[in-house]
Amino acid sequence: MKLKLRVIFFLIFCLPGLAILGYSAKLAAAAHGLTSTGLTANGTIVDHERQTRRRVGQWYCPIVEFFHQGASYRFTDNDDCKQSRHDAPTGSRVEVVFDPAQPSRARVDSFRGLYGTSLLSAAIGLPWLLLGIALVVRVR
């Protein structure tokens, strides 16, 4: 019976916690890679994309435009959405980091924009994993 409980706790808590932490590490590594090898440019918020999220309502994600080697690039920053358009008004200047080989792969150069999603997922995965480890070890 104790072995079954350990296996159940491992499958329900430890494996999902490890998977979430792995995903978080992958996101953080991608953001770090982009900041270490990417170029920066000044961008402008040209519009907002309205997104409806369950239980939280309307969110407005900025659409940012920047120029690189005479060409214009646009991207929607889904990691820095706000509940109001006035929090990041159209025409605002933002710093952008992008991959010079693929300028369309760009992000707003801010801590929240680059690492916010990875920190949030780590904040969910780590307690889940620690709880699983505690339950597996506690069952004797």
PDB file of C-alpha atoms in Angstrom:
ATOM      1  CA  MET A   1       0.000   0.000   0.000  1.00  0.00           C
ATOM      2  CA  LYS A   2       2.796   2.428   0.859  1.00  0.00           C
ATOM      3  CA  LEU A   3       4.536   1.771  -2.422  1.00  0.00           C
ATOM      4  CA  LYS A   4       1.296   2.502  -4.286  1.00  0.00           C
ATOM      5  CA  LEU A   5       0.915   5.795  -2.415  1.00  0.00           C
ATOM      6  CA  ARG A   6       4.487   6.771  -3.239  1.00  0.00           C
ATOM      7  CA  VAL A   7       3.923   6.018  -6.919  1.00  0.00           C
ATOM      8  CA  ILE A   8       0.654   7.967  -6.929  1.00  0.00           C
ATOM      9  CA  PHE A   9       2.242  10.992  -5.223  1.00  0.00           C
ATOM     10  CA  PHE A  10       5.183  10.808  -7.599  1.00  0.00           C
ATOM     11  CA  LEU A  11       2.936  10.697 -10.661  1.00  0.00           C
ATOM     12  CA  ILE A  12       0.518  13.378  -9.472  1.00  0.00           C
ATOM     13  CA  PHE A  13       2.958  15.860  -7.945  1.00  0.00           C
ATOM     14  CA  CYS A  14       6.610  15.201  -8.779  1.00  0.00           C
ATOM     15  CA  LEU A  15       6.373  14.569 -12.516  1.00  0.00           C
ATOM     16  CA  PRO A  16       4.095  17.535 -13.290  1.00  0.00           C
ATOM     17  CA  GLY A  17       6.242  19.761 -11.043  1.00  0.00           C
ATOM     18  CA  LEU A  18       9.371  18.680 -12.916  1.00  0.00           C
ATOM     19  CA  ALA A  19       7.672  19.220 -16.264  1.00  0.00           C
ATOM     20  CA  ILE A  20       6.537  22.722 -15.297  1.00  0.00           C
ATOM     21  CA  LEU A  21      10.005  23.602 -13.995  1.00  0.00           C
ATOM     22  CA  GLY A  22      11.555  22.244 -17.194  1.00  0.00           C
ATOM     23  CA  TYR A  23       9.235  24.389 -19.280  1.00  0.00           C
ATOM     24  CA  SER A  24      10.100  27.380 -17.115  1.00  0.00           C
ATOM     25  CA  ALA A  25      13.816  26.749 -17.585  1.00  0.00           C
ATOM     26  CA  LYS A  26      13.307  26.454 -21.355  1.00  0.00           C
ATOM     27  CA  LEU A  27      11.515  29.825 -21.458  1.00  0.00           C
ATOM     28  CA  ALA A  28      14.200  31.482 -19.330  1.00  0.00           C
ATOM     29  CA  ALA A  29      16.989  30.018 -21.475  1.00  0.00           C
ATOM     30  CA  ALA A  30      15.303  31.267 -24.657  1.00  0.00           C
ATOM     31  CA  ALA A  31      14.936  34.754 -23.181  1.00  0.00           C
ATOM     32  CA  HIS A  32      18.542  34.747 -21.987  1.00  0.00           C
ATOM     33  CA  GLY A  33      19.733  33.580 -25.397  1.00  0.00           C
ATOM     34  CA  LEU A  34      17.782  36.348 -27.087  1.00  0.00           C
ATOM     35  CA  THR A  35      19.221  39.029 -24.792  1.00  0.00           C
ATOM     36  CA  SER A  36      22.793  37.760 -25.079  1.00  0.00           C
ATOM     37  CA  THR A  37      22.904  37.359 -28.874  1.00  0.00           C
ATOM     38  CA  GLY A  38      20.163  39.754 -29.952  1.00  0.00           C
ATOM     39  CA  LEU A  39      20.262  43.365 -30.998  1.00  0.00           C
ATOM     40  CA  THR A  40      18.279  46.184 -29.449  1.00  0.00           C
ATOM     41  CA  ALA A  41      16.244  48.852 -31.151  1.00  0.00           C
ATOM     42  CA  ASN A  42      13.706  51.487 -30.260  1.00  0.00           C
ATOM     43  CA  GLY A  43      10.151  50.444 -30.923  1.00  0.00           C
ATOM     44  CA  THR A  44       6.818  52.207 -30.857  1.00  0.00           C
ATOM     45  CA  ILE A  45       3.489  50.887 -29.653  1.00  0.00           C
ATOM     46  CA  VAL A  46       1.291  51.329 -32.724  1.00  0.00           C
ATOM     47  CA  ASP A  47      -1.884  49.587 -31.570  1.00  0.00           C
ATOM     48  CA  HIS A  48      -3.286  47.074 -29.102  1.00  0.00           C
ATOM     49  CA  GLU A  49      -4.671  43.605 -29.619  1.00  0.00           C
ATOM     50  CA  ARG A  50      -7.683  42.915 -27.445  1.00  0.00           C
ATOM     51  CA  GLN A  51      -7.731  39.487 -25.866  1.00  0.00           C
ATOM     52  CA  THR A  52     -10.518  37.997 -23.820  1.00  0.00           C
ATOM     53  CA  ARG A  53      -9.322  35.698 -21.075  1.00  0.00           C
ATOM     54  CA  ARG A  54     -11.644  33.549 -19.054  1.00  0.00           C
ATOM     55  CA  ARG A  55     -12.332  34.772 -15.544  1.00  0.00           C
ATOM     56  CA  VAL A  56     -10.129  37.858 -15.923  1.00  0.00           C
ATOM     57  CA  GLY A  57     -11.868  39.795 -18.675  1.00  0.00           C
ATOM     58  CA  GLN A  58     -10.384  41.995 -21.377  1.00  0.00           C
ATOM     59  CA  TRP A  59      -6.632  42.471 -21.766  1.00  0.00           C
ATOM     60  CA  TYR A  60      -4.814  44.715 -24.214  1.00  0.00           C
ATOM     61  CA  CYS A  61      -1.505  43.490 -25.605  1.00  0.00           C
ATOM     62  CA  PRO A  62       0.680  46.106 -27.301  1.00  0.00           C
ATOM     63  CA  ILE A  63       1.537  45.759 -30.968  1.00  0.00           C
ATOM     64  CA  VAL A  64       5.074  47.072 -31.322  1.00  0.00           C
ATOM     65  CA  GLU A  65       6.749  48.268 -34.504  1.00  0.00           C
ATOM     66  CA  PHE A  66      10.494  48.710 -34.938  1.00  0.00           C
ATOM     67  CA  PHE A  67      12.908  49.194 -37.815  1.00  0.00           C
ATOM     68  CA  HIS A  68      15.983  47.156 -38.696  1.00  0.00           C
ATOM     69  CA  GLN A  69      18.096  47.657 -41.817  1.00  0.00           C
ATOM     70  CA  GLY A  70      15.445  49.773 -43.485  1.00  0.00           C
ATOM     71  CA  ALA A  71      12.625  47.286 -42.963  1.00  0.00           C
ATOM     72  CA  SER A  72       9.689  47.597 -40.593  1.00  0.00           C
ATOM     73  CA  TYR A  73       8.757  44.724 -38.267  1.00  0.00           C
ATOM     74  CA  ARG A  74       5.711  44.315 -36.031  1.00  0.00           C
ATOM     75  CA  PHE A  75       4.970  41.912 -33.225  1.00  0.00           C
ATOM     76  CA  THR A  76       2.393  41.529 -30.490  1.00  0.00           C
ATOM     77  CA  ASP A  77       3.865  41.376 -27.006  1.00  0.00           C
ATOM     78  CA  ASN A  78       1.641  38.789 -25.300  1.00  0.00           C
ATOM     79  CA  ASP A  79       3.819  38.813 -22.163  1.00  0.00           C
ATOM     80  CA  ASP A  80       3.119  42.448 -21.287  1.00  0.00           C
ATOM     81  CA  CYS A  81      -0.646  42.750 -21.628  1.00  0.00           C
ATOM     82  CA  LYS A  82      -2.495  45.341 -19.565  1.00  0.00           C
ATOM     83  CA  GLN A  83      -6.089  45.712 -18.442  1.00  0.00           C
ATOM     84  CA  SER A  84      -6.259  49.186 -19.949  1.00  0.00           C
ATOM     85  CA  ARG A  85      -4.861  50.701 -23.133  1.00  0.00           C
ATOM     86  CA  HIS A  86      -3.868  53.734 -21.084  1.00  0.00           C
ATOM     87  CA  ASP A  87      -1.243  51.736 -19.157  1.00  0.00           C
ATOM     88  CA  ALA A  88       0.800  51.479 -22.371  1.00  0.00           C
ATOM     89  CA  PRO A  89      -0.623  54.152 -24.685  1.00  0.00           C
ATOM     90  CA  THR A  90      -0.284  54.128 -28.445  1.00  0.00           C
ATOM     91  CA  GLY A  91       2.781  56.089 -29.500  1.00  0.00           C
ATOM     92  CA  SER A  92       4.828  55.093 -26.441  1.00  0.00           C
ATOM     93  CA  ARG A  93       8.457  54.194 -27.040  1.00  0.00           C
ATOM     94  CA  VAL A  94       9.750  50.846 -25.828  1.00  0.00           C
ATOM     95  CA  GLU A  95      13.098  49.116 -26.065  1.00  0.00           C
ATOM     96  CA  VAL A  96      13.002  45.972 -28.230  1.00  0.00           C
ATOM     97  CA  VAL A  97      15.433  43.052 -28.341  1.00  0.00           C
ATOM     98  CA  PHE A  98      15.395  40.861 -31.451  1.00  0.00           C
ATOM     99  CA  ASP A  99      17.274  38.121 -33.242  1.00  0.00           C
ATOM    100  CA  PRO A 100      19.226  39.699 -36.134  1.00  0.00           C
ATOM    101  CA  ALA A 101      18.762  36.544 -38.227  1.00  0.00           C
ATOM    102  CA  GLN A 102      14.992  36.622 -37.604  1.00  0.00           C
ATOM    103  CA  PRO A 103      13.925  40.182 -36.729  1.00  0.00           C
ATOM    104  CA  SER A 104      10.316  39.062 -36.482  1.00  0.00           C
ATOM    105  CA  ARG A 105      11.386  37.110 -33.384  1.00  0.00           C
ATOM    106  CA  ALA A 106      11.355  40.115 -31.069  1.00  0.00           C
ATOM    107  CA  ARG A 107      10.321  40.928 -27.521  1.00  0.00           C
ATOM    108  CA  VAL A 108      10.011  44.056 -25.439  1.00  0.00           C
ATOM    109  CA  ASP A 109      13.280  44.437 -23.537  1.00  0.00           C
ATOM    110  CA  SER A 110      11.957  44.462 -19.985  1.00  0.00           C
ATOM    111  CA  PHE A 111      12.343  42.000 -17.154  1.00  0.00           C
ATOM    112  CA  ARG A 112       8.611  41.248 -17.112  1.00  0.00           C
ATOM    113  CA  GLY A 113       8.457  40.901 -20.882  1.00  0.00           C
ATOM    114  CA  LEU A 114      11.416  38.541 -21.046  1.00  0.00           C
ATOM    115  CA  TYR A 115      11.244  36.533 -17.833  1.00  0.00           C
ATOM    116  CA  GLY A 116       7.734  37.064 -16.448  1.00  0.00           C
ATOM    117  CA  THR A 117       6.191  33.912 -17.889  1.00  0.00           C
ATOM    118  CA  SER A 118       9.116  31.732 -16.840  1.00  0.00           C
ATOM    119  CA  LEU A 119       9.020  33.090 -13.281  1.00  0.00           C
ATOM    120  CA  LEU A 120       5.275  32.587 -13.024  1.00  0.00           C
ATOM    121  CA  SER A 121       5.483  28.998 -14.214  1.00  0.00           C
ATOM    122  CA  ALA A 122       8.417  28.334 -11.847  1.00  0.00           C
ATOM    123  CA  ALA A 123       6.367  29.781  -8.989  1.00  0.00           C
ATOM    124  CA  ILE A 124       3.691  27.194  -9.777  1.00  0.00           C
ATOM    125  CA  GLY A 125       5.963  24.233 -10.520  1.00  0.00           C
ATOM    126  CA  LEU A 126       8.399  24.490  -7.616  1.00  0.00           C
ATOM    127  CA  PRO A 127       5.849  24.228  -4.776  1.00  0.00           C
ATOM    128  CA  TRP A 128       4.104  21.435  -6.682  1.00  0.00           C
ATOM    129  CA  LEU A 129       7.386  19.523  -6.933  1.00  0.00           C
ATOM    130  CA  LEU A 130       8.367  20.192  -3.306  1.00  0.00           C
ATOM    131  CA  LEU A 131       4.960  19.041  -2.096  1.00  0.00           C
ATOM    132  CA  GLY A 132       5.350  15.862  -4.115  1.00  0.00           C
ATOM    133  CA  ILE A 133       8.804  15.189  -2.707  1.00  0.00           C
ATOM    134  CA  ALA A 134       7.538  15.782   0.835  1.00  0.00           C
ATOM    135  CA  LEU A 135       4.601  13.401   0.312  1.00  0.00           C
ATOM    136  CA  VAL A 136       6.755  10.682  -1.260  1.00  0.00           C
ATOM    137  CA  VAL A 137       9.331  10.887   1.539  1.00  0.00           C
ATOM    138  CA  ARG A 138       6.679  11.139   4.290  1.00  0.00           C
ATOM    139  CA  VAL A 139       4.929   7.900   3.300  1.00  0.00           C
ATOM    140  CA  ARG A 140       6.793   5.185   5.188  1.00  0.00           C
TER     141      ARG A 140
END
